[in-house]
Amino acid sequence: MDPKLSQIFERFKAAFVRNDFDTSTRLLSQLKVLMTVFKSLPPLFQETSNAIHELTIARDIYEHAVVLSVKMEDQDAFERDFFQLKPYYTDASGRLPPSPQEYPILGLNLLRLLVQNRIAEFHTELELLSQSALDNPCIKHAVELEQSFMEGAYHRVLSARQTVPDATYAYFMDLLAKTVRDEIAGCSEKAYDCLSISDARQMLLFSSDQELLQYAKEEHPEWEIKDGFIIFQKVKDSVPCREIPSLQLITQTLSYARELERIV
């Protein structure tokens, strides 16, 4: 093994641990250049004297690269690095011992596809997995999320944030939570002239009024907060807030949702 590559990899891992993204990115680029001389790596897979060791090191580097992209919240980098890593989990799987990072990273990729609403690709990836992989908690977590999301069981989607199988999942879970809330907010704007802050908090699945108000400020500055109500932009200047029928419907909806939760 190239001693220069080993030395740079150790420096990269140190920078990775301390979240020094500039150094990590720079060293990762150097590692990728150094690995281009290894003919044992994809797509050649030549049988060299150091093939197994080189494949193992390269897999480790790309696994770190994928997790680094999550730390940096860079979905494009995630997709590129996962694409480079995937052959080590498929084509080289029979030559290498299993990696403890394989299922967490495969689950991360499924979660990314779900966040990006690439549902067809999500199911294509699932079809490529073995039954033992499908039984892994990291994969099951993503599958259950997709089912809950498609069913509109948004409470289950958001509560899954508290039971992630790996800390690296937090970034994509936060993005998914935002997607869920944006969907509910869009429907609420169409359905109601206004909502009380209390009912809006319940509908948007926030744990406090302050979280709701912060969300409204950052994501929907066109909403007007007045006298304990959220007044939507499309009606606030022309139509009085007709809160009573809406609130009755909200109460019925929330009650129905609670009944469904108990049944499930």
Tab-separated table of C-alpha atoms in Angstrom:
chain	number	residue	atom	x	y	z
A	1	MET	CA	0.000	0.000	0.000
A	2	ASP	CA	1.210	3.462	-0.882
A	3	PRO	CA	2.543	4.982	2.376
A	4	LYS	CA	1.573	8.438	1.137
A	5	LEU	CA	-2.052	7.364	0.768
A	6	SER	CA	-2.053	5.819	4.246
A	7	GLN	CA	-0.621	8.990	5.746
A	8	ILE	CA	-3.132	11.249	4.008
A	9	PHE	CA	-6.003	8.953	4.990
A	10	GLU	CA	-5.017	9.226	8.656
A	11	ARG	CA	-4.921	13.017	8.369
A	12	PHE	CA	-8.277	12.948	6.609
A	13	LYS	CA	-9.873	10.858	9.369
A	14	ALA	CA	-8.547	13.237	12.017
A	15	ALA	CA	-10.038	16.222	10.165
A	16	PHE	CA	-13.261	14.253	9.627
A	17	VAL	CA	-13.665	13.604	13.360
A	18	ARG	CA	-13.160	17.250	14.305
A	19	ASN	CA	-15.533	18.393	11.513
A	20	ASP	CA	-12.844	20.379	9.723
A	21	PHE	CA	-14.656	20.369	6.400
A	22	ASP	CA	-12.159	22.419	4.401
A	23	THR	CA	-9.267	20.127	5.322
A	24	SER	CA	-11.390	16.998	4.909
A	25	THR	CA	-12.522	18.012	1.424
A	26	ARG	CA	-9.000	18.889	0.319
A	27	LEU	CA	-7.514	15.623	1.615
A	28	LEU	CA	-10.366	13.574	0.173
A	29	SER	CA	-9.614	14.981	-3.281
A	30	GLN	CA	-5.981	13.937	-2.874
A	31	LEU	CA	-7.015	10.432	-1.811
A	32	LYS	CA	-9.245	10.016	-4.848
A	33	VAL	CA	-6.394	11.022	-7.151
A	34	LEU	CA	-3.993	8.580	-5.479
A	35	MET	CA	-6.498	5.726	-5.825
A	36	THR	CA	-6.691	6.126	-9.598
A	37	VAL	CA	-3.485	4.080	-9.990
A	38	PHE	CA	-5.015	1.019	-8.279
A	39	LYS	CA	-6.077	-1.319	-11.065
A	40	SER	CA	-7.817	-3.571	-8.542
A	41	LEU	CA	-10.572	-0.989	-8.019
A	42	PRO	CA	-13.773	-0.570	-10.044
A	43	PRO	CA	-14.362	-0.739	-12.918
A	44	LEU	CA	-11.248	-2.822	-13.753
A	45	PHE	CA	-11.191	-5.151	-10.719
A	46	GLN	CA	-7.851	-6.610	-11.793
A	47	GLU	CA	-6.389	-9.383	-9.652
A	48	THR	CA	-3.297	-7.738	-8.192
A	49	SER	CA	-1.200	-8.864	-5.244
A	50	ASN	CA	-2.714	-6.139	-3.033
A	51	ALA	CA	-6.225	-6.272	-4.486
A	52	ILE	CA	-8.114	-7.149	-1.299
A	53	HIS	CA	-6.266	-4.584	0.792
A	54	GLU	CA	-6.713	-1.870	-1.825
A	55	LEU	CA	-10.417	-2.617	-2.209
A	56	THR	CA	-10.895	-2.514	1.557
A	57	ILE	CA	-9.086	0.812	1.940
A	58	ALA	CA	-10.940	2.341	-1.009
A	59	ARG	CA	-14.290	1.226	0.397
A	60	ASP	CA	-13.388	2.776	3.746
A	61	ILE	CA	-12.430	6.055	2.059
A	62	TYR	CA	-15.667	6.266	0.089
A	63	GLU	CA	-17.721	5.397	3.164
A	64	HIS	CA	-16.101	8.304	4.977
A	65	ALA	CA	-16.766	10.480	1.919
A	66	VAL	CA	-20.486	9.672	1.981
A	67	VAL	CA	-20.804	10.481	5.681
A	68	LEU	CA	-18.763	13.654	5.174
A	69	SER	CA	-21.250	14.800	2.535
A	70	VAL	CA	-24.055	14.349	5.075
A	71	LYS	CA	-22.147	16.334	7.676
A	72	MET	CA	-21.695	19.086	5.093
A	73	GLU	CA	-25.360	18.823	4.052
A	74	ASP	CA	-24.297	18.401	0.427
A	75	GLN	CA	-26.751	16.133	-1.389
A	76	ASP	CA	-24.927	16.365	-4.723
A	77	ALA	CA	-21.681	15.171	-3.128
A	78	PHE	CA	-23.604	12.381	-1.404
A	79	GLU	CA	-24.955	11.141	-4.711
A	80	ARG	CA	-21.525	11.242	-6.391
A	81	ASP	CA	-19.733	9.474	-3.548
A	82	PHE	CA	-22.459	6.885	-3.060
A	83	PHE	CA	-22.315	6.093	-6.786
A	84	GLN	CA	-18.563	5.455	-6.419
A	85	LEU	CA	-19.056	3.398	-3.262
A	86	LYS	CA	-21.890	1.187	-4.468
A	87	PRO	CA	-19.752	-1.269	-6.531
A	88	TYR	CA	-17.922	-2.226	-3.334
A	89	TYR	CA	-21.254	-3.399	-1.905
A	90	THR	CA	-22.311	-5.203	-5.084
A	91	ASP	CA	-19.574	-6.265	-7.518
A	92	ALA	CA	-16.884	-6.663	-4.840
A	93	SER	CA	-19.117	-8.076	-2.115
A	94	GLY	CA	-17.903	-11.634	-2.634
A	95	ARG	CA	-14.259	-10.631	-2.229
A	96	LEU	CA	-14.468	-8.412	0.845
A	97	PRO	CA	-15.648	-9.003	4.396
A	98	PRO	CA	-18.900	-7.173	5.195
A	99	SER	CA	-18.587	-3.548	6.213
A	100	PRO	CA	-20.401	-2.415	9.381
A	101	GLN	CA	-21.219	0.810	7.528
A	102	GLU	CA	-22.959	-0.874	4.592
A	103	TYR	CA	-26.528	-0.995	5.893
A	104	PRO	CA	-26.449	2.448	7.559
A	105	ILE	CA	-25.228	3.960	4.283
A	106	LEU	CA	-27.706	2.019	2.137
A	107	GLY	CA	-30.442	3.239	4.473
A	108	LEU	CA	-29.147	6.791	4.153
A	109	ASN	CA	-29.380	6.557	0.385
A	110	LEU	CA	-32.966	5.327	0.589
A	111	LEU	CA	-33.789	8.224	2.875
A	112	ARG	CA	-32.178	10.655	0.420
A	113	LEU	CA	-34.296	9.310	-2.430
A	114	LEU	CA	-37.402	9.677	-0.280
A	115	VAL	CA	-36.536	13.275	0.619
A	116	GLN	CA	-35.974	14.059	-3.074
A	117	ASN	CA	-39.300	12.395	-3.961
A	118	ARG	CA	-37.545	9.900	-6.228
A	119	ILE	CA	-39.947	7.143	-5.283
A	120	ALA	CA	-39.405	4.970	-8.372
A	121	GLU	CA	-35.650	4.878	-7.696
A	122	PHE	CA	-36.382	4.190	-4.028
A	123	HIS	CA	-38.260	1.020	-4.961
A	124	THR	CA	-35.662	0.042	-7.558
A	125	GLU	CA	-32.973	0.153	-4.873
A	126	LEU	CA	-35.148	-1.939	-2.556
A	127	GLU	CA	-35.551	-4.624	-5.212
A	128	LEU	CA	-31.764	-5.006	-5.390
A	129	LEU	CA	-31.458	-5.797	-1.682
A	130	SER	CA	-31.407	-9.264	-0.169
A	131	GLN	CA	-33.955	-10.384	2.405
A	132	SER	CA	-31.350	-10.128	5.156
A	133	ALA	CA	-30.727	-6.516	4.132
A	134	LEU	CA	-34.452	-5.762	4.160
A	135	ASP	CA	-34.609	-7.097	7.716
A	136	ASN	CA	-31.871	-4.726	8.878
A	137	PRO	CA	-33.150	-1.895	11.138
A	138	CYS	CA	-31.538	0.777	8.951
A	139	ILE	CA	-33.346	-0.439	5.844
A	140	LYS	CA	-36.613	-1.107	7.676
A	141	HIS	CA	-36.557	2.439	9.036
A	142	ALA	CA	-36.490	3.879	5.508
A	143	VAL	CA	-39.167	1.461	4.264
A	144	GLU	CA	-41.523	2.289	7.133
A	145	LEU	CA	-40.955	6.005	6.562
A	146	GLU	CA	-41.876	5.683	2.895
A	147	GLN	CA	-45.046	3.785	3.785
A	148	SER	CA	-46.053	6.381	6.386
A	149	PHE	CA	-45.324	9.237	3.995
A	150	MET	CA	-47.362	7.696	1.174
A	151	GLU	CA	-50.254	7.013	3.564
A	152	GLY	CA	-50.200	10.589	4.847
A	153	ALA	CA	-49.416	9.369	8.373
A	154	TYR	CA	-47.361	12.469	9.065
A	155	HIS	CA	-47.294	12.006	12.838
A	156	ARG	CA	-45.449	8.727	12.322
A	157	VAL	CA	-43.021	10.385	9.917
A	158	LEU	CA	-42.109	13.100	12.408
A	159	SER	CA	-41.951	10.799	15.425
A	160	ALA	CA	-39.465	8.623	13.523
A	161	ARG	CA	-36.969	11.480	13.977
A	162	GLN	CA	-36.630	10.383	17.603
A	163	THR	CA	-35.825	6.763	16.726
A	164	VAL	CA	-33.269	7.054	13.934
A	165	PRO	CA	-31.006	3.981	13.716
A	166	ASP	CA	-27.909	6.126	13.203
A	167	ALA	CA	-26.992	9.719	14.077
A	168	THR	CA	-26.163	10.478	10.434
A	169	TYR	CA	-29.869	10.144	9.584
A	170	ALA	CA	-30.764	13.395	11.384
A	171	TYR	CA	-30.028	15.646	8.392
A	172	PHE	CA	-32.334	13.842	5.971
A	173	MET	CA	-34.991	13.384	8.661
A	174	ASP	CA	-35.048	17.143	9.237
A	175	LEU	CA	-35.473	17.690	5.497
A	176	LEU	CA	-38.304	15.159	5.430
A	177	ALA	CA	-39.990	16.900	8.367
A	178	LYS	CA	-39.833	20.178	6.467
A	179	THR	CA	-41.349	18.509	3.404
A	180	VAL	CA	-44.208	17.176	5.527
A	181	ARG	CA	-44.902	20.548	7.123
A	182	ASP	CA	-44.731	22.351	3.792
A	183	GLU	CA	-47.300	19.926	2.402
A	184	ILE	CA	-49.647	20.495	5.352
A	185	ALA	CA	-49.119	24.265	5.177
A	186	GLY	CA	-49.966	24.326	1.477
A	187	CYS	CA	-53.192	22.405	2.073
A	188	SER	CA	-54.097	24.650	5.016
A	189	GLU	CA	-53.689	27.792	2.907
A	190	LYS	CA	-56.150	26.409	0.375
A	191	ALA	CA	-58.644	25.109	2.934
A	192	TYR	CA	-58.835	27.903	5.494
A	193	ASP	CA	-58.964	31.665	5.691
A	194	CYS	CA	-57.196	31.516	9.024
A	195	LEU	CA	-56.223	29.175	11.837
A	196	SER	CA	-55.760	29.773	15.514
A	197	ILE	CA	-52.151	29.409	16.585
A	198	SER	CA	-53.136	26.446	18.748
A	199	ASP	CA	-54.830	24.581	15.901
A	200	ALA	CA	-52.079	25.480	13.431
A	201	ARG	CA	-49.495	24.125	15.865
A	202	GLN	CA	-51.354	20.816	16.065
A	203	MET	CA	-51.908	20.567	12.328
A	204	LEU	CA	-48.277	21.374	11.526
A	205	LEU	CA	-47.096	18.977	14.222
A	206	PHE	CA	-45.018	21.411	16.272
A	207	SER	CA	-44.420	20.868	19.980
A	208	SER	CA	-44.679	24.559	20.909
A	209	ASP	CA	-46.197	27.811	19.665
A	210	GLN	CA	-42.713	29.300	19.448
A	211	GLU	CA	-41.591	26.632	16.969
A	212	LEU	CA	-44.672	27.342	14.859
A	213	LEU	CA	-44.082	31.102	14.874
A	214	GLN	CA	-40.436	30.617	13.926
A	215	TYR	CA	-41.474	28.349	11.043
A	216	ALA	CA	-44.017	30.927	9.860
A	217	LYS	CA	-41.430	33.699	10.018
A	218	GLU	CA	-38.794	31.773	8.060
A	219	GLU	CA	-40.897	29.820	5.573
A	220	HIS	CA	-44.100	31.848	5.183
A	221	PRO	CA	-43.447	35.548	5.758
A	222	GLU	CA	-46.640	36.259	3.801
A	223	TRP	CA	-48.716	34.893	6.696
A	224	GLU	CA	-50.048	37.481	9.143
A	225	ILE	CA	-50.013	36.696	12.860
A	226	LYS	CA	-52.781	38.680	14.542
A	227	ASP	CA	-54.880	38.284	17.711
A	228	GLY	CA	-53.831	34.668	18.209
A	229	PHE	CA	-54.548	33.663	14.614
A	230	ILE	CA	-52.560	32.975	11.482
A	231	ILE	CA	-54.212	34.800	8.573
A	232	PHE	CA	-53.225	33.573	5.141
A	233	GLN	CA	-52.065	36.094	2.547
A	234	LYS	CA	-54.660	35.244	-0.075
A	235	VAL	CA	-57.564	36.423	2.086
A	236	LYS	CA	-56.203	38.736	4.751
A	237	ASP	CA	-56.718	41.984	2.791
A	238	SER	CA	-60.178	41.301	1.410
A	239	VAL	CA	-62.154	38.724	3.354
A	240	PRO	CA	-62.853	38.658	7.104
A	241	CYS	CA	-61.529	35.646	8.929
A	242	ARG	CA	-64.303	33.047	9.138
A	243	GLU	CA	-62.817	31.116	11.986
A	244	ILE	CA	-65.818	29.286	13.459
A	245	PRO	CA	-66.687	26.861	10.591
A	246	SER	CA	-63.004	26.245	9.966
A	247	LEU	CA	-62.309	25.563	13.614
A	248	GLN	CA	-65.197	23.140	13.800
A	249	LEU	CA	-63.797	21.271	10.818
A	250	ILE	CA	-60.302	21.346	12.316
A	251	THR	CA	-61.600	19.941	15.596
A	252	GLN	CA	-63.339	17.121	13.750
A	253	THR	CA	-60.218	16.442	11.676
A	254	LEU	CA	-57.911	16.364	14.685
A	255	SER	CA	-60.331	14.135	16.573
A	256	TYR	CA	-60.473	11.774	13.594
A	257	ALA	CA	-56.670	11.771	13.407
A	258	ARG	CA	-56.413	10.879	17.088
A	259	GLU	CA	-58.885	8.037	16.609
A	260	LEU	CA	-56.828	6.721	13.692
A	261	GLU	CA	-53.657	6.876	15.794
A	262	ARG	CA	-55.339	4.823	18.517
A	263	ILE	CA	-56.539	2.266	15.979
A	264	VAL	CA	-53.077	1.955	14.419
